[in-house]
């Protein structure tokens, strides 16, 4: 349960000053945005790193506006409604979509933990708590990260000028006040990095959609990552480990040997194909002050999985675009999501988007994902649409830790049968064109084909020897007679 909220002093006070300056020109307007920070399962504190305004909708309408109260009945005093009677109105779907886009760009240790509202005290009080909790609930459901039962609601008032924080119970929608204070959070952040290599092989049953097949592979990878042991700067992690405050820290995960193969992988009943999912994920996590090292390890593991989920969402979003007029104009994402396993007659290869890191503020980074035809400029433009960047990001300051994208290979049932690999003759050229593998895989394919040829020659030789031996035995028996 969150009892206190700590906000970064420099960033939040600068943001309040900017809001105050914008309200000097009447009439004052309302604003809504996201709270980026961290809710810790092992602490009763919530950390607030940044406040992000929700941009206008596609129709150029604000995500939050003032809705005047209905005109009251005439009274003897003759007073009409005033601006203080106006309540707040929200575009809930648009705010939730903003939360989804921002969550995709945040790295480990940072997430969307609530909303802020900039409005007068009277307008805020005139707004029903049910309306506010509805917005918070939509934001909390916009991402598949860790499930927390609480979110933050920060109210920045310009009349009178002050900041107040409340805790929202997501399930019930109740609001309760909590303590809020400032501290130097961002300069105290520690950075943890890792590169995680993986290879998942799973069978796919008939009529299994592409999304379900990939999610099954990611779920297996999740279990693998959660059971991995961590090396921090070359030292095996333990609860009493001591590390320096200087960073970034390098983390390596040791995956235990698999003692057993999942039952579903042992059965060939209903199998339509094979999914081979392999690649590397560059993960990064930030550790706040007074947090344990185990939090950083958990955040780093979560960043690996959410990164793959984000890439899958990008593929599915691109496939749902539906702008292609015919099959030739379809994007790779549209083609791969329409693949039917049991109809494949040769392996089908596809690439996941690769992650790039873009400078944000105070040495922290956000991320985006590039498709094969995109550049880092495309990533910066997308980030600017949902997250204000402190400085203009130059190409030299953008990090590309993943030179090669994660790769998936869908193989049909016929390619799983020994000696019946229908696509073996042109497999090497197709894999090379897709960028999905290298010379090693080509060599392995050639070695497997060579092994099949040797087996055939050996069988023919054995048959020839048997025929000669039979002929000699028959001739010898006839001569004796």
CSV table of C-alpha atoms in Angstrom, one decimal:
chain,number,residue,atom,x,y,z
A,1,UNK,CA,0.0,0.0,0.0
A,2,UNK,CA,1.4,3.4,-1.0
A,3,UNK,CA,1.7,5.8,1.9
A,4,UNK,CA,4.0,8.5,0.5
A,5,UNK,CA,4.8,9.8,-2.9
A,6,UNK,CA,8.2,11.3,-3.8
A,7,UNK,CA,8.6,13.5,-6.9
A,8,UNK,CA,11.8,14.6,-8.7
A,9,UNK,CA,12.2,18.2,-7.5
A,10,UNK,CA,13.9,19.7,-10.6
A,11,UNK,CA,11.7,18.2,-13.2
A,12,UNK,CA,8.3,18.6,-11.5
A,13,UNK,CA,8.9,22.2,-10.3
A,14,UNK,CA,10.0,23.2,-13.8
A,15,UNK,CA,6.8,21.6,-15.2
A,16,UNK,CA,4.7,23.5,-12.6
A,17,UNK,CA,6.3,26.7,-13.6
A,18,UNK,CA,5.6,26.1,-17.3
A,19,UNK,CA,1.9,25.4,-16.5
A,20,UNK,CA,1.7,28.5,-14.4
A,21,UNK,CA,3.1,30.6,-17.2
A,22,UNK,CA,0.6,29.2,-19.6
A,23,UNK,CA,-2.3,30.0,-17.3
A,24,UNK,CA,-1.4,33.7,-17.2
A,25,UNK,CA,-3.3,34.4,-20.4
A,26,UNK,CA,-7.1,34.0,-19.9
A,27,UNK,CA,-9.2,32.1,-20.1
A,28,UNK,CA,-7.5,29.3,-18.2
A,29,UNK,CA,-7.9,25.8,-19.6
A,30,UNK,CA,-7.7,22.3,-18.2
A,31,UNK,CA,-5.1,19.7,-19.0
A,32,UNK,CA,-4.6,16.0,-18.4
A,33,UNK,CA,-1.5,13.8,-18.7
A,34,UNK,CA,0.3,10.8,-17.5
A,35,UNK,CA,2.5,10.2,-14.4
A,36,UNK,CA,5.7,8.3,-15.2
A,37,UNK,CA,7.4,6.8,-12.2
A,38,UNK,CA,7.6,3.5,-10.3
A,39,UNK,CA,5.4,1.6,-7.9
A,40,UNK,CA,7.3,-0.9,-5.9
A,41,UNK,CA,5.8,-4.1,-4.6
A,42,UNK,CA,8.4,-4.1,-1.7
A,43,UNK,CA,8.0,-0.5,-0.7
A,44,UNK,CA,5.3,1.8,0.5
A,45,UNK,CA,6.7,4.7,-1.6
A,46,UNK,CA,5.8,5.7,-5.1
A,47,UNK,CA,8.4,7.5,-7.2
A,48,UNK,CA,7.4,10.2,-9.7
A,49,UNK,CA,10.0,11.0,-12.4
A,50,UNK,CA,8.0,12.9,-15.0
A,51,UNK,CA,4.6,14.3,-16.1
A,52,UNK,CA,3.7,13.9,-19.7
A,53,UNK,CA,0.8,16.0,-21.2
A,54,UNK,CA,-1.6,14.0,-23.4
A,55,UNK,CA,-1.5,15.5,-26.9
A,56,UNK,CA,-4.7,16.7,-28.7
A,57,UNK,CA,-6.8,14.1,-30.5
A,58,UNK,CA,-6.6,13.5,-34.2
A,59,UNK,CA,-9.5,16.0,-34.5
A,60,UNK,CA,-7.3,18.6,-32.7
A,61,UNK,CA,-9.6,18.5,-29.7
A,62,UNK,CA,-8.1,18.6,-26.1
A,63,UNK,CA,-8.0,15.3,-24.1
A,64,UNK,CA,-9.5,17.2,-21.2
A,65,UNK,CA,-11.9,20.2,-21.3
A,66,UNK,CA,-14.2,22.1,-19.0
A,67,UNK,CA,-17.9,21.3,-19.2
A,68,UNK,CA,-20.2,24.0,-17.9
A,69,UNK,CA,-22.8,22.9,-15.5
A,70,UNK,CA,-26.5,23.2,-16.6
A,71,UNK,CA,-28.0,26.6,-16.1
A,72,UNK,CA,-29.6,26.9,-12.7
A,73,UNK,CA,-33.2,28.1,-12.3
A,74,UNK,CA,-33.6,31.9,-12.0
A,75,UNK,CA,-33.2,33.1,-8.4
A,76,UNK,CA,-34.0,36.3,-6.7
A,77,UNK,CA,-30.4,37.2,-6.5
A,78,UNK,CA,-30.1,36.9,-10.3
A,79,UNK,CA,-26.8,35.1,-10.3
A,80,UNK,CA,-25.9,32.9,-13.3
A,81,UNK,CA,-23.4,30.1,-13.6
A,82,UNK,CA,-19.7,30.9,-13.3
A,83,UNK,CA,-16.6,29.2,-14.5
A,84,UNK,CA,-16.2,27.7,-11.1
A,85,UNK,CA,-19.3,25.6,-11.8
A,86,UNK,CA,-17.6,23.8,-14.7
A,87,UNK,CA,-16.5,20.2,-14.3
A,88,UNK,CA,-13.9,18.3,-16.1
A,89,UNK,CA,-14.6,16.1,-19.2
A,90,UNK,CA,-12.1,13.5,-20.5
A,91,UNK,CA,-11.5,11.6,-23.7
A,92,UNK,CA,-10.9,8.3,-21.9
A,93,UNK,CA,-10.0,6.2,-25.0
A,94,UNK,CA,-7.5,8.8,-26.2
A,95,UNK,CA,-5.8,9.0,-22.8
A,96,UNK,CA,-5.6,5.2,-22.6
A,97,UNK,CA,-4.1,5.1,-26.1
A,98,UNK,CA,-1.5,7.7,-25.0
A,99,UNK,CA,-0.7,5.5,-22.0
A,100,UNK,CA,-0.2,2.5,-24.2
A,101,UNK,CA,2.1,4.3,-26.6
A,102,UNK,CA,4.2,5.8,-23.7
A,103,UNK,CA,4.4,2.4,-21.9
A,104,UNK,CA,5.8,0.8,-25.0
A,105,UNK,CA,8.7,3.4,-25.0
A,106,UNK,CA,9.6,3.2,-21.3
A,107,UNK,CA,12.4,1.0,-20.1
A,108,UNK,CA,12.7,-1.2,-17.0
A,109,UNK,CA,12.0,0.5,-13.7
A,110,UNK,CA,9.8,3.1,-15.3
A,111,UNK,CA,6.1,2.9,-16.1
A,112,UNK,CA,2.8,4.8,-16.3
A,113,UNK,CA,1.6,4.9,-12.7
A,114,UNK,CA,-1.3,7.3,-12.9
A,115,UNK,CA,-2.6,10.6,-14.3
A,116,UNK,CA,-2.3,14.3,-13.4
A,117,UNK,CA,-4.9,16.9,-13.9
A,118,UNK,CA,-4.2,20.6,-14.1
A,119,UNK,CA,-7.4,22.6,-13.3
A,120,UNK,CA,-8.8,25.0,-10.8
A,121,UNK,CA,-9.7,23.8,-7.3
A,122,UNK,CA,-13.4,24.5,-8.0
A,123,UNK,CA,-13.4,22.5,-11.3
A,124,UNK,CA,-11.7,19.6,-9.8
A,125,UNK,CA,-14.1,19.4,-6.9
A,126,UNK,CA,-17.0,19.7,-9.3
A,127,UNK,CA,-15.8,16.6,-11.1
A,128,UNK,CA,-17.3,13.3,-9.9
A,129,UNK,CA,-14.7,10.9,-8.3
A,130,UNK,CA,-16.3,8.2,-10.5
A,131,UNK,CA,-15.2,10.1,-13.6
A,132,UNK,CA,-11.6,10.5,-12.4
A,133,UNK,CA,-11.4,6.8,-11.4
A,134,UNK,CA,-12.7,5.8,-14.8
A,135,UNK,CA,-9.8,7.5,-16.5
A,136,UNK,CA,-7.3,6.0,-14.1
A,137,UNK,CA,-8.8,2.5,-14.6
A,138,UNK,CA,-8.5,2.9,-18.4
A,139,UNK,CA,-4.9,3.9,-18.1
A,140,UNK,CA,-4.0,1.0,-15.8
A,141,UNK,CA,-5.5,-1.5,-18.2
A,142,UNK,CA,-3.7,0.0,-21.2
A,143,UNK,CA,-0.5,-2.1,-20.6
A,144,UNK,CA,0.4,-5.7,-19.7
A,145,UNK,CA,3.1,-4.9,-17.2
A,146,UNK,CA,3.0,-5.6,-13.5
A,147,UNK,CA,-0.4,-5.5,-12.0
A,148,UNK,CA,-0.8,-3.0,-9.1
A,149,UNK,CA,-4.0,-2.4,-7.3
A,150,UNK,CA,-3.2,1.3,-6.8
A,151,UNK,CA,-2.5,4.3,-9.1
A,152,UNK,CA,-1.7,8.0,-8.5
A,153,UNK,CA,-3.9,11.0,-9.1
A,154,UNK,CA,-2.0,14.3,-9.0
A,155,UNK,CA,-4.0,17.5,-9.0
A,156,UNK,CA,-2.1,20.7,-9.9
A,157,UNK,CA,-4.3,23.7,-9.1
A,158,UNK,CA,-3.7,27.1,-10.6
A,159,UNK,CA,-6.4,28.8,-8.5
A,160,UNK,CA,-5.1,28.6,-5.8
A,161,UNK,CA,-1.7,27.4,-6.9
A,162,UNK,CA,-0.8,24.1,-5.2
A,163,UNK,CA,-0.2,20.4,-5.8
A,164,UNK,CA,-2.0,17.6,-4.1
A,165,UNK,CA,-1.7,13.8,-4.5
A,166,UNK,CA,-4.3,11.1,-4.1
A,167,UNK,CA,-4.1,7.3,-4.3
A,168,UNK,CA,-6.8,5.6,-6.4
A,169,UNK,CA,-7.9,2.0,-5.6
A,170,UNK,CA,-8.3,0.6,-9.1
A,171,UNK,CA,-10.9,-2.0,-8.2
A,172,UNK,CA,-13.2,0.2,-6.1
A,173,UNK,CA,-12.3,3.6,-7.6
A,174,UNK,CA,-12.0,5.2,-4.1
A,175,UNK,CA,-9.6,8.1,-3.7
A,176,UNK,CA,-7.6,8.8,-0.5
A,177,UNK,CA,-5.0,11.6,0.1
A,178,UNK,CA,-1.4,10.8,0.7
A,179,UNK,CA,1.8,12.7,1.6
A,180,UNK,CA,3.8,14.2,-1.3
A,181,UNK,CA,7.4,15.6,-1.1
A,182,UNK,CA,10.2,16.5,-3.4
A,183,UNK,CA,13.7,14.9,-3.7
A,184,UNK,CA,16.5,14.6,-6.2
A,185,UNK,CA,15.5,11.4,-7.8
A,186,UNK,CA,16.8,11.4,-11.3
A,187,UNK,CA,20.5,12.2,-10.5
A,188,UNK,CA,20.3,9.2,-8.1
A,189,UNK,CA,19.2,6.6,-10.6
A,190,UNK,CA,21.5,3.7,-11.3
A,191,UNK,CA,21.5,2.0,-14.7
A,192,UNK,CA,21.6,-1.8,-15.3
A,193,UNK,CA,22.1,-3.3,-18.8
A,194,UNK,CA,22.0,-6.7,-20.3
A,195,UNK,CA,21.9,-8.6,-23.6
A,196,UNK,CA,19.8,-11.7,-23.5
A,197,UNK,CA,20.2,-14.3,-26.2
A,198,UNK,CA,17.4,-16.8,-26.6
A,199,UNK,CA,16.2,-19.6,-28.9
A,200,UNK,CA,12.7,-21.1,-28.5
A,201,UNK,CA,11.4,-24.1,-30.5
A,202,UNK,CA,7.7,-25.0,-30.2
A,203,UNK,CA,5.3,-27.1,-32.2
A,204,UNK,CA,2.1,-25.5,-33.5
A,205,UNK,CA,-1.2,-27.2,-33.9
A,206,UNK,CA,-3.6,-26.8,-36.8
A,207,UNK,CA,-5.6,-23.6,-37.1
A,208,UNK,CA,-3.4,-21.9,-34.4
A,209,UNK,CA,-3.2,-18.2,-35.2
A,210,UNK,CA,0.1,-16.4,-35.5
A,211,UNK,CA,-0.4,-14.3,-32.3
A,212,UNK,CA,-1.1,-17.3,-30.2
A,213,UNK,CA,1.9,-19.2,-31.5
A,214,UNK,CA,4.3,-16.2,-30.7
A,215,UNK,CA,2.7,-15.6,-27.3
A,216,UNK,CA,3.2,-19.3,-26.5
A,217,UNK,CA,6.9,-18.9,-27.3
A,218,UNK,CA,7.1,-15.7,-25.2
A,219,UNK,CA,5.5,-17.4,-22.3
A,220,UNK,CA,8.1,-20.2,-22.4
A,221,UNK,CA,10.8,-17.5,-22.6
A,222,UNK,CA,9.2,-15.8,-19.6
A,223,UNK,CA,9.6,-18.9,-17.5
A,224,UNK,CA,13.1,-19.3,-18.6
A,225,UNK,CA,14.0,-15.7,-17.7
A,226,UNK,CA,12.4,-15.8,-14.3
A,227,UNK,CA,14.4,-18.9,-13.4
A,228,UNK,CA,17.7,-17.4,-14.5
A,229,UNK,CA,20.4,-16.4,-12.0
A,230,UNK,CA,22.1,-13.0,-12.4
A,231,UNK,CA,25.7,-11.9,-12.6
A,232,UNK,CA,26.2,-8.2,-11.8
A,233,UNK,CA,29.5,-6.8,-13.0
A,234,UNK,CA,30.8,-10.4,-13.0
A,235,UNK,CA,29.6,-11.2,-9.4
A,236,UNK,CA,26.9,-13.7,-8.7
A,237,UNK,CA,23.9,-11.9,-7.3
A,238,UNK,CA,22.9,-12.4,-3.6
A,239,UNK,CA,20.8,-10.4,-1.2
A,240,UNK,CA,23.9,-9.0,0.5
A,241,UNK,CA,25.8,-8.1,-2.7
A,242,UNK,CA,27.5,-4.7,-2.7
A,243,UNK,CA,28.0,-2.7,-5.9
A,244,UNK,CA,29.4,0.7,-6.6
A,245,UNK,CA,27.1,3.6,-7.2
A,246,UNK,CA,28.9,4.4,-10.5
A,247,UNK,CA,27.4,2.8,-13.6
A,248,UNK,CA,26.1,1.5,-15.8
A,249,UNK,CA,26.2,-2.0,-14.4
A,250,UNK,CA,26.5,-5.0,-16.7
A,251,UNK,CA,24.1,-7.9,-15.9
A,252,UNK,CA,24.4,-11.4,-17.4
A,253,UNK,CA,21.7,-14.1,-16.9
A,254,UNK,CA,22.6,-17.7,-16.3
A,255,UNK,CA,19.9,-20.0,-17.6
A,256,UNK,CA,19.6,-23.4,-15.9
A,257,UNK,CA,19.7,-26.6,-18.0
A,258,UNK,CA,16.3,-27.8,-18.9
A,259,UNK,CA,15.6,-31.1,-17.0
A,260,UNK,CA,12.5,-31.9,-19.0
A,261,UNK,CA,10.7,-31.1,-22.2
A,262,UNK,CA,7.2,-29.7,-21.9
A,263,UNK,CA,4.5,-32.3,-22.4
A,264,UNK,CA,3.0,-30.4,-25.4
A,265,UNK,CA,6.4,-30.6,-27.2
A,266,UNK,CA,6.5,-34.4,-26.8
A,267,UNK,CA,3.2,-35.1,-28.5
A,268,UNK,CA,2.8,-34.9,-32.3
A,269,UNK,CA,-0.9,-35.2,-32.2
A,270,UNK,CA,-2.4,-32.4,-34.4
A,271,UNK,CA,1.0,-30.9,-35.1
A,272,UNK,CA,0.9,-28.6,-38.2
A,273,UNK,CA,4.3,-27.0,-38.0
A,274,UNK,CA,7.3,-25.8,-36.0
A,275,UNK,CA,8.1,-22.3,-34.7
A,276,UNK,CA,11.7,-21.4,-34.2
A,277,UNK,CA,12.1,-18.1,-32.4
A,278,UNK,CA,15.6,-16.8,-31.8
A,279,UNK,CA,17.5,-13.6,-31.3
A,280,UNK,CA,18.9,-11.1,-28.8
A,281,UNK,CA,17.2,-8.5,-26.6
A,282,UNK,CA,19.0,-5.5,-25.3
A,283,UNK,CA,17.4,-4.7,-21.9
A,284,UNK,CA,17.9,-1.7,-19.6
A,285,UNK,CA,16.5,-0.9,-16.1
A,286,UNK,CA,16.7,2.1,-13.8
A,287,UNK,CA,17.0,1.7,-10.0
A,288,UNK,CA,15.7,4.5,-7.8
A,289,UNK,CA,17.3,5.6,-4.5
A,290,UNK,CA,16.7,3.3,-1.4
A,291,UNK,CA,15.6,0.4,-3.6
A,292,UNK,CA,17.2,-3.0,-3.4
A,293,UNK,CA,19.3,-4.6,-6.1
A,294,UNK,CA,16.7,-7.4,-6.5
A,295,UNK,CA,14.3,-4.7,-7.8
A,296,UNK,CA,16.7,-3.9,-10.6
A,297,UNK,CA,17.0,-7.6,-11.5
A,298,UNK,CA,13.2,-8.0,-11.5
A,299,UNK,CA,12.8,-4.9,-13.6
A,300,UNK,CA,15.5,-6.1,-16.1
A,301,UNK,CA,13.7,-9.4,-16.5
A,302,UNK,CA,10.4,-7.7,-17.0
A,303,UNK,CA,11.9,-5.4,-19.6
A,304,UNK,CA,13.1,-8.4,-21.7
A,305,UNK,CA,9.6,-9.8,-21.8
A,306,UNK,CA,7.7,-6.5,-22.3
A,307,UNK,CA,10.1,-5.6,-25.1
A,308,UNK,CA,9.2,-8.8,-27.0
A,309,UNK,CA,5.5,-8.1,-26.3
A,310,UNK,CA,5.9,-4.6,-27.7
A,311,UNK,CA,7.4,-5.9,-30.9
A,312,UNK,CA,4.6,-8.3,-31.3
A,313,UNK,CA,2.0,-5.5,-30.8
A,314,UNK,CA,3.8,-3.5,-33.5
A,315,UNK,CA,3.6,-6.4,-36.0
A,316,UNK,CA,-0.1,-6.9,-35.2
A,317,UNK,CA,-0.9,-3.2,-35.4
A,318,UNK,CA,0.8,-3.0,-38.8
A,319,UNK,CA,-1.1,-6.1,-39.9
A,320,UNK,CA,-4.4,-4.6,-38.8
A,321,UNK,CA,-3.7,-1.5,-40.9
A,322,UNK,CA,-5.3,-3.1,-43.9
A,323,UNK,CA,-4.2,-0.4,-46.3
A,324,UNK,CA,-2.8,-2.8,-48.9
A,325,UNK,CA,-4.9,-3.0,-52.1
A,326,UNK,CA,-3.6,-6.5,-53.0
A,327,UNK,CA,-1.3,-9.2,-51.8
A,328,UNK,CA,1.7,-7.8,-53.5
A,329,UNK,CA,1.4,-4.5,-51.7
A,330,UNK,CA,1.1,-6.1,-48.3
A,331,UNK,CA,3.7,-5.4,-45.6
A,332,UNK,CA,5.8,-8.2,-44.1
A,333,UNK,CA,3.6,-7.9,-40.9
A,334,UNK,CA,0.4,-8.4,-42.9
A,335,UNK,CA,1.8,-11.4,-44.7
A,336,UNK,CA,3.2,-13.2,-41.6
A,337,UNK,CA,0.0,-12.8,-39.7
A,338,UNK,CA,-2.0,-14.6,-42.5
A,339,UNK,CA,0.3,-17.6,-42.6
A,340,UNK,CA,-1.5,-20.9,-42.0
A,341,UNK,CA,0.9,-23.6,-40.6
A,342,UNK,CA,-0.6,-26.7,-42.2
A,343,UNK,CA,-0.7,-25.0,-45.6
A,344,UNK,CA,3.1,-24.2,-45.6
A,345,UNK,CA,5.2,-26.1,-48.1
A,346,UNK,CA,8.5,-24.4,-47.2
A,347,UNK,CA,9.9,-22.4,-44.2
A,348,UNK,CA,8.6,-18.9,-43.8
A,349,UNK,CA,11.0,-16.4,-42.1
A,350,UNK,CA,10.2,-13.0,-40.5
A,351,UNK,CA,12.0,-10.4,-38.6
A,352,UNK,CA,10.9,-8.7,-35.4
A,353,UNK,CA,11.5,-4.9,-35.0
A,354,UNK,CA,14.8,-4.0,-33.3
A,355,UNK,CA,15.1,-1.7,-30.3
A,356,UNK,CA,16.8,1.7,-30.4
A,357,UNK,CA,17.5,4.0,-27.4
A,358,UNK,CA,16.7,7.7,-27.6
A,359,UNK,CA,18.0,10.3,-25.0
A,360,UNK,CA,15.3,11.7,-22.8
A,361,UNK,CA,16.4,13.8,-19.8
A,362,UNK,CA,19.0,13.7,-17.0
A,363,UNK,CA,20.9,10.9,-18.7
A,364,UNK,CA,17.8,8.6,-19.0
A,365,UNK,CA,16.7,6.9,-22.2
A,366,UNK,CA,13.4,5.9,-23.8
A,367,UNK,CA,13.1,3.4,-26.6
A,368,UNK,CA,11.4,2.7,-29.9
A,369,UNK,CA,11.4,-0.1,-32.4
A,370,UNK,CA,12.4,0.0,-36.0
A,371,UNK,CA,11.0,-2.1,-38.8
A,372,UNK,CA,13.3,-3.2,-41.7
A,373,UNK,CA,12.6,-0.1,-43.8
A,374,UNK,CA,12.7,2.5,-41.0
A,375,UNK,CA,15.5,4.8,-39.8
A,376,UNK,CA,16.3,6.4,-36.4
A,377,UNK,CA,14.7,9.6,-37.6
A,378,UNK,CA,11.4,7.8,-37.8
A,379,UNK,CA,11.8,6.6,-34.2
A,380,UNK,CA,12.5,10.2,-33.0
A,381,UNK,CA,9.5,11.5,-34.8
A,382,UNK,CA,7.2,8.9,-33.1
A,383,UNK,CA,8.7,9.7,-29.7
A,384,UNK,CA,8.1,13.4,-30.1
A,385,UNK,CA,4.4,12.8,-30.7
A,386,UNK,CA,3.8,11.2,-27.3
A,387,UNK,CA,6.8,12.2,-25.1
A,388,UNK,CA,8.4,15.6,-25.0
A,389,UNK,CA,12.1,15.4,-25.4
A,390,UNK,CA,14.3,17.7,-23.3
A,391,UNK,CA,16.8,18.3,-26.2
A,392,UNK,CA,16.8,17.6,-29.9
A,393,UNK,CA,18.0,14.0,-30.3
A,394,UNK,CA,20.9,13.8,-32.8
A,395,UNK,CA,21.7,10.7,-34.8
A,396,UNK,CA,25.0,10.3,-33.0
A,397,UNK,CA,23.3,10.2,-29.5
A,398,UNK,CA,20.8,7.5,-30.5
A,399,UNK,CA,22.0,4.0,-29.4
A,400,UNK,CA,21.4,1.0,-31.5
A,401,UNK,CA,22.4,-1.9,-29.2
A,402,UNK,CA,20.6,-4.5,-31.4
A,403,UNK,CA,22.4,-4.7,-34.7
A,404,UNK,CA,20.4,-7.8,-35.7
A,405,UNK,CA,16.7,-8.2,-35.1
A,406,UNK,CA,15.1,-11.2,-33.5
A,407,UNK,CA,14.0,-13.7,-36.1
A,408,UNK,CA,11.2,-16.2,-36.4
A,409,UNK,CA,11.0,-19.2,-38.6
A,410,UNK,CA,7.7,-21.0,-39.3
A,411,UNK,CA,8.3,-24.5,-40.7
A,412,UNK,CA,5.5,-26.7,-42.1
A,413,UNK,CA,4.9,-30.3,-41.0
A,414,UNK,CA,6.6,-31.5,-44.2
A,415,UNK,CA,9.8,-29.8,-43.2
A,416,UNK,CA,9.8,-31.6,-39.9
A,417,UNK,CA,9.8,-35.1,-41.6
A,418,UNK,CA,13.3,-36.4,-42.1
A,419,UNK,CA,14.2,-36.7,-45.8
A,420,UNK,CA,11.1,-34.7,-46.9
A,421,UNK,CA,12.3,-31.2,-46.6
A,422,UNK,CA,10.5,-29.6,-49.5
A,423,UNK,CA,12.3,-26.3,-49.3
A,424,UNK,CA,15.8,-27.5,-48.8
A,425,UNK,CA,16.9,-26.7,-52.4
A,426,UNK,CA,16.3,-22.9,-52.0
A,427,UNK,CA,16.4,-22.5,-48.2
A,428,UNK,CA,19.8,-21.0,-48.2
A,429,UNK,CA,19.1,-18.2,-50.6
A,430,UNK,CA,15.8,-17.3,-48.9
A,431,UNK,CA,17.3,-17.1,-45.5
A,432,UNK,CA,20.1,-15.0,-46.7
A,433,UNK,CA,17.7,-12.5,-48.4
A,434,UNK,CA,15.6,-12.2,-45.2
A,435,UNK,CA,18.6,-11.5,-43.0
A,436,UNK,CA,17.2,-14.0,-40.6
A,437,UNK,CA,20.3,-16.2,-40.3
A,438,UNK,CA,23.9,-16.4,-41.4
A,439,UNK,CA,26.4,-18.7,-42.9
A,440,UNK,CA,26.3,-21.0,-39.9
A,441,UNK,CA,22.7,-22.0,-40.6
A,442,UNK,CA,23.5,-22.5,-44.3
A,443,UNK,CA,26.4,-24.8,-43.4
A,444,UNK,CA,24.2,-26.7,-41.0
A,445,UNK,CA,21.6,-27.2,-43.7
A,446,UNK,CA,24.3,-28.4,-46.1
A,447,UNK,CA,25.6,-30.8,-43.5
A,448,UNK,CA,22.2,-32.2,-42.9
A,449,UNK,CA,21.6,-32.7,-46.6
A,450,UNK,CA,25.0,-34.3,-46.9
A,451,UNK,CA,24.2,-36.7,-44.1
A,452,UNK,CA,21.0,-37.8,-45.8
A,453,UNK,CA,23.0,-38.5,-49.0
A,454,UNK,CA,25.5,-40.6,-47.1
A,455,UNK,CA,22.8,-42.6,-45.5
A,456,UNK,CA,21.2,-43.3,-48.9
A,457,UNK,CA,24.6,-44.4,-50.3
A,458,UNK,CA,25.2,-46.6,-47.3
A,459,UNK,CA,21.9,-48.3,-47.8
A,460,UNK,CA,22.5,-48.9,-51.5
A,461,UNK,CA,26.0,-50.3,-50.7
A,462,UNK,CA,24.5,-52.7,-48.1
A,463,UNK,CA,21.9,-53.8,-50.6
A,464,UNK,CA,24.6,-54.5,-53.3
A,465,UNK,CA,26.7,-56.5,-50.8
A,466,UNK,CA,23.6,-58.6,-49.9
A,467,UNK,CA,22.8,-59.3,-53.5
A,468,UNK,CA,26.4,-60.4,-54.2
A,469,UNK,CA,26.5,-62.6,-51.1
A,470,UNK,CA,23.2,-64.2,-52.1
A,471,UNK,CA,24.4,-64.8,-55.6
A,472,UNK,CA,27.7,-66.4,-54.4
A,473,UNK,CA,25.8,-68.6,-51.9
A,474,UNK,CA,23.3,-69.8,-54.5
A,475,UNK,CA,26.2,-70.6,-57.0
A,476,UNK,CA,28.1,-72.4,-54.4
A,477,UNK,CA,25.1,-74.5,-53.4
A,478,UNK,CA,24.5,-75.4,-57.0
A,479,UNK,CA,28.1,-76.5,-57.6
A,480,UNK,CA,28.1,-78.8,-54.5
A,481,UNK,CA,24.9,-80.5,-55.7
